[in-house]
């Protein structure tokens, strides 16, 4: 599978009114802290060596915390460069709730996990399905609706999405 | 349209006034965005996806029993339950039991046409449950106590102001809800609490994946994600036709569904869920306990697969492809009539738009389909829009035929039966037989012209036609020519001694009996381009009877016409047609009316007249023999069926080559559509559709010559702008010099 470019991914995100920041691993903690508007909840990242343990977020939150949170932070094991899409996995860490309840969703994705396009992403999905990981939301931009007479962002899902792209240490 | 009302002129007029503006704006926006999105991804790539999607659906429906079994095995292995419901009542009963088993008080739902089909809300409410639609469009409809007007945008007939009024009256909010943002924020808050409180979440499923027991959901708001994850019990409801074999087969649909629906490359959320999912169940009782309340509830998943007539549709050679439908609404958005009047007219109990006839005939009855089936004019603009290549006009025609045959013959019918040369059964409505046998009318009208024209245009005659045949008196009638094109051609000597090509110019009914001048122009143009031209003695193509759902008659005509034209083809002639709707018979509709070999031979050797002229010019014919455009402006309206065949570009290219400045309309159809605009109850709708075209040309018409390829389009433009609309070939006529 080929790897999509960070630049293309960021261009796609900007078309979706979605902000993005590319960082190296050492910068992740401070970047997360900068992008959080408290109170914040999180689901522990699905990556070796990258963690939210020291970030100002509540992991494994209570229902009250979840409802009150303004920001939710979670990780994505795949991004689609041509579309600006991330994958929210249905995990026991509660990624789905963290990505869904708060108004702002901060997503962490590794540059090396970017796929070029939807076709390439389906290659990844097929492999995941074979490995018995079979529940994902391919999420592209903030939630939106046109049902109230004009296009509005922020309906049942986040109004604002911010993607942090973690490049390999150079 | 569950409060089923007779679709008469009054009802159409009311809907045009009350809902037309919103419907027009929204459907046309979706339609334009679809065109743009297809262009952006590339026509070739889009076509590849359509072909793949079609093949996957054909295969999946063929293997449906096996796929249902595999789905059951996979879902049960995952820990869920599958229930295959015979009909709506069966499905509703099962879901009510599921709710009862978890002592539910309330159910939240994401958008699902299948549950609309089942009237699930009413069934659950009758069981004492609170039911909330969480898709904002569905929520609006629920509060307004209406039915959806569009498969994708259930409330798109409502303006923001109407929704504000509705919500302020219903909910009496502290702050005014006078913007889309405030309405959305209010609904999010209100429904968010409903979702948190509900014991059961019901979703649809755009696709069911047999191998893994997964469902795919396409949404933009995020409500389906919430309904599937927040309540402990998740019920997904889908028609049995939604099953595809594995995740691999989802790919072309993921490409196609949002692009076709709303012009998005991908939806906001494409959920691939293999329930019960690992997302923890929320324990709202432990609201301050960590780990989402430390609830001990297990997730419970039920997949309800609904038959409700689908297995019978699968056995029905003509309705089967309806089951390939992925409910994108592109057939509605690309339909001129739908764009004007919306799904409250153009729809049945549940489904709306072009494909609704197939669904309603299959799951309800022909009677329900009959309420709106005539709104499909067969313009075919939905054919290329459909992501799974369903022949939607073909389904509409077959059902129309079945509706015709279902009528009890009256005395009039028996009388008419002996007079008209068709293949229909007595009972076929008189008006349909009149329009379907227009060729006979034209032959007699021409033989007795001009007397026939004079008589037909008297007030008394028009009154009689309106009351007996429902022909609107406000429409001008075609004037028959005493000398037909065929007679004129037969009286001429061959003009080209050493022809480059030999042409059999097809004398369609209109060109032969009514618009002979465009036929004559075509003959002179082709001769000027070094073609020998003959006008064969051959009758109507079957377009008129086919449009009335008189398939047996159309088939007979097709056989006769093909037998005649193919003798010319054998002798080395090319078949050239002036009227695009007849060419579309040869190149599209005959596929279903003729043996394969005959269809392919005629399809491969027939051309639209400007397409043919383009070919001649490209192959060295001298354009100087045709009158030059000298920079003159033309306003060109191509014909709907011509555009579906991808042929409008040839007319533009030839005219530009001759030096014309060409402005082309971009409406889907002129609204006249053969007999449609003549029918009294559809007159207002036909004019409403036509006005969009007239608006595009109104200013231009002062400085440009208005031209149109189709007879109907010419009639519509003549009546909406001013008489004098020409066929493009008339501009090429050497006699104009």
JSON list of C-alpha atoms in Angstrom, two decimals, chain A residues 62-130:
[
{"chain": "A", "resi": 62, "resn": "UNK", "atom": "CA", "xyz": [-17.84, 9.40, 33.55]},
{"chain": "A", "resi": 63, "resn": "UNK", "atom": "CA", "xyz": [-21.08, 10.07, 31.63]},
{"chain": "A", "resi": 64, "resn": "UNK", "atom": "CA", "xyz": [-21.25, 13.54, 33.23]},
{"chain": "A", "resi": 65, "resn": "UNK", "atom": "CA", "xyz": [-17.72, 14.41, 32.15]},
{"chain": "A", "resi": 66, "resn": "UNK", "atom": "CA", "xyz": [-18.46, 13.16, 28.66]},
{"chain": "A", "resi": 67, "resn": "UNK", "atom": "CA", "xyz": [-21.53, 15.35, 28.36]},
{"chain": "A", "resi": 68, "resn": "UNK", "atom": "CA", "xyz": [-19.78, 18.42, 29.75]},
{"chain": "A", "resi": 69, "resn": "UNK", "atom": "CA", "xyz": [-16.64, 18.07, 27.65]},
{"chain": "A", "resi": 70, "resn": "UNK", "atom": "CA", "xyz": [-15.98, 20.73, 25.04]},
{"chain": "A", "resi": 71, "resn": "UNK", "atom": "CA", "xyz": [-13.08, 18.83, 23.49]},
{"chain": "A", "resi": 72, "resn": "UNK", "atom": "CA", "xyz": [-12.56, 15.14, 22.76]},
{"chain": "A", "resi": 73, "resn": "UNK", "atom": "CA", "xyz": [-9.16, 13.72, 21.79]},
{"chain": "A", "resi": 74, "resn": "UNK", "atom": "CA", "xyz": [-8.70, 10.37, 20.06]},
{"chain": "A", "resi": 75, "resn": "UNK", "atom": "CA", "xyz": [-6.41, 8.66, 17.57]},
{"chain": "A", "resi": 76, "resn": "UNK", "atom": "CA", "xyz": [-6.93, 7.37, 14.09]},
{"chain": "A", "resi": 77, "resn": "UNK", "atom": "CA", "xyz": [-4.96, 4.49, 12.61]},
{"chain": "A", "resi": 78, "resn": "UNK", "atom": "CA", "xyz": [-5.68, 5.61, 9.07]},
{"chain": "A", "resi": 79, "resn": "UNK", "atom": "CA", "xyz": [-6.15, 8.84, 7.15]},
{"chain": "A", "resi": 80, "resn": "UNK", "atom": "CA", "xyz": [-7.09, 9.39, 3.50]},
{"chain": "A", "resi": 81, "resn": "UNK", "atom": "CA", "xyz": [-4.97, 12.09, 1.87]},
{"chain": "A", "resi": 82, "resn": "UNK", "atom": "CA", "xyz": [-7.26, 12.80, -1.09]},
{"chain": "A", "resi": 83, "resn": "UNK", "atom": "CA", "xyz": [-10.36, 13.23, 1.08]},
{"chain": "A", "resi": 84, "resn": "UNK", "atom": "CA", "xyz": [-9.21, 14.42, 4.50]},
{"chain": "A", "resi": 85, "resn": "UNK", "atom": "CA", "xyz": [-10.86, 11.41, 6.10]},
{"chain": "A", "resi": 86, "resn": "UNK", "atom": "CA", "xyz": [-9.92, 9.82, 9.43]},
{"chain": "A", "resi": 87, "resn": "UNK", "atom": "CA", "xyz": [-11.04, 6.51, 10.93]},
{"chain": "A", "resi": 88, "resn": "UNK", "atom": "CA", "xyz": [-12.77, 6.43, 14.31]},
{"chain": "A", "resi": 89, "resn": "UNK", "atom": "CA", "xyz": [-12.54, 2.90, 15.60]},
{"chain": "A", "resi": 90, "resn": "UNK", "atom": "CA", "xyz": [-15.16, 1.35, 17.87]},
{"chain": "A", "resi": 91, "resn": "UNK", "atom": "CA", "xyz": [-12.82, 0.46, 20.76]},
{"chain": "A", "resi": 92, "resn": "UNK", "atom": "CA", "xyz": [-13.29, -0.30, 24.43]},
{"chain": "A", "resi": 93, "resn": "UNK", "atom": "CA", "xyz": [-11.43, 2.96, 25.15]},
{"chain": "A", "resi": 94, "resn": "UNK", "atom": "CA", "xyz": [-14.58, 4.77, 23.98]},
{"chain": "A", "resi": 95, "resn": "UNK", "atom": "CA", "xyz": [-13.21, 6.53, 20.87]},
{"chain": "A", "resi": 96, "resn": "UNK", "atom": "CA", "xyz": [-16.69, 6.74, 19.40]},
{"chain": "A", "resi": 97, "resn": "UNK", "atom": "CA", "xyz": [-18.13, 8.73, 22.32]},
{"chain": "A", "resi": 98, "resn": "UNK", "atom": "CA", "xyz": [-15.07, 10.94, 22.66]},
{"chain": "A", "resi": 99, "resn": "UNK", "atom": "CA", "xyz": [-15.26, 11.73, 18.95]},
{"chain": "A", "resi": 100, "resn": "UNK", "atom": "CA", "xyz": [-18.99, 12.31, 18.98]},
{"chain": "A", "resi": 101, "resn": "UNK", "atom": "CA", "xyz": [-20.21, 14.16, 22.08]},
{"chain": "A", "resi": 102, "resn": "UNK", "atom": "CA", "xyz": [-17.88, 17.18, 22.41]},
{"chain": "A", "resi": 103, "resn": "UNK", "atom": "CA", "xyz": [-18.10, 20.15, 20.06]},
{"chain": "A", "resi": 104, "resn": "UNK", "atom": "CA", "xyz": [-14.44, 19.94, 19.16]},
{"chain": "A", "resi": 105, "resn": "UNK", "atom": "CA", "xyz": [-12.78, 16.72, 18.05]},
{"chain": "A", "resi": 106, "resn": "UNK", "atom": "CA", "xyz": [-8.99, 16.60, 18.05]},
{"chain": "A", "resi": 107, "resn": "UNK", "atom": "CA", "xyz": [-7.71, 13.60, 16.09]},
{"chain": "A", "resi": 108, "resn": "UNK", "atom": "CA", "xyz": [-4.18, 12.29, 16.12]},
{"chain": "A", "resi": 109, "resn": "UNK", "atom": "CA", "xyz": [-3.02, 10.45, 13.01]},
{"chain": "A", "resi": 110, "resn": "UNK", "atom": "CA", "xyz": [0.48, 9.29, 12.08]},
{"chain": "A", "resi": 111, "resn": "UNK", "atom": "CA", "xyz": [1.91, 10.49, 8.75]},
{"chain": "A", "resi": 112, "resn": "UNK", "atom": "CA", "xyz": [2.96, 6.94, 8.00]},
{"chain": "A", "resi": 113, "resn": "UNK", "atom": "CA", "xyz": [-0.69, 5.83, 8.26]},
{"chain": "A", "resi": 114, "resn": "UNK", "atom": "CA", "xyz": [-1.94, 8.12, 5.49]},
{"chain": "A", "resi": 115, "resn": "UNK", "atom": "CA", "xyz": [-3.40, 6.39, 2.42]},
{"chain": "A", "resi": 116, "resn": "UNK", "atom": "CA", "xyz": [-3.58, 8.13, -0.92]},
{"chain": "A", "resi": 117, "resn": "UNK", "atom": "CA", "xyz": [-7.26, 7.72, -1.76]},
{"chain": "A", "resi": 118, "resn": "UNK", "atom": "CA", "xyz": [-10.43, 5.80, -1.04]},
{"chain": "A", "resi": 119, "resn": "UNK", "atom": "CA", "xyz": [-9.32, 2.82, -3.09]},
{"chain": "A", "resi": 120, "resn": "UNK", "atom": "CA", "xyz": [-6.09, 2.63, -1.11]},
{"chain": "A", "resi": 121, "resn": "UNK", "atom": "CA", "xyz": [-8.07, 3.01, 2.12]},
{"chain": "A", "resi": 122, "resn": "UNK", "atom": "CA", "xyz": [-10.22, 0.05, 1.14]},
{"chain": "A", "resi": 123, "resn": "UNK", "atom": "CA", "xyz": [-7.05, -2.02, 0.85]},
{"chain": "A", "resi": 124, "resn": "UNK", "atom": "CA", "xyz": [-6.34, -1.14, 4.46]},
{"chain": "A", "resi": 125, "resn": "UNK", "atom": "CA", "xyz": [-9.95, -1.84, 5.48]},
{"chain": "A", "resi": 126, "resn": "UNK", "atom": "CA", "xyz": [-9.93, -5.27, 3.87]},
{"chain": "A", "resi": 127, "resn": "UNK", "atom": "CA", "xyz": [-6.78, -6.14, 5.80]},
{"chain": "A", "resi": 128, "resn": "UNK", "atom": "CA", "xyz": [-8.33, -4.86, 9.04]},
{"chain": "A", "resi": 129, "resn": "UNK", "atom": "CA", "xyz": [-11.49, -6.88, 8.43]},
{"chain": "A", "resi": 130, "resn": "UNK", "atom": "CA", "xyz": [-9.36, -9.97, 7.87]}
]
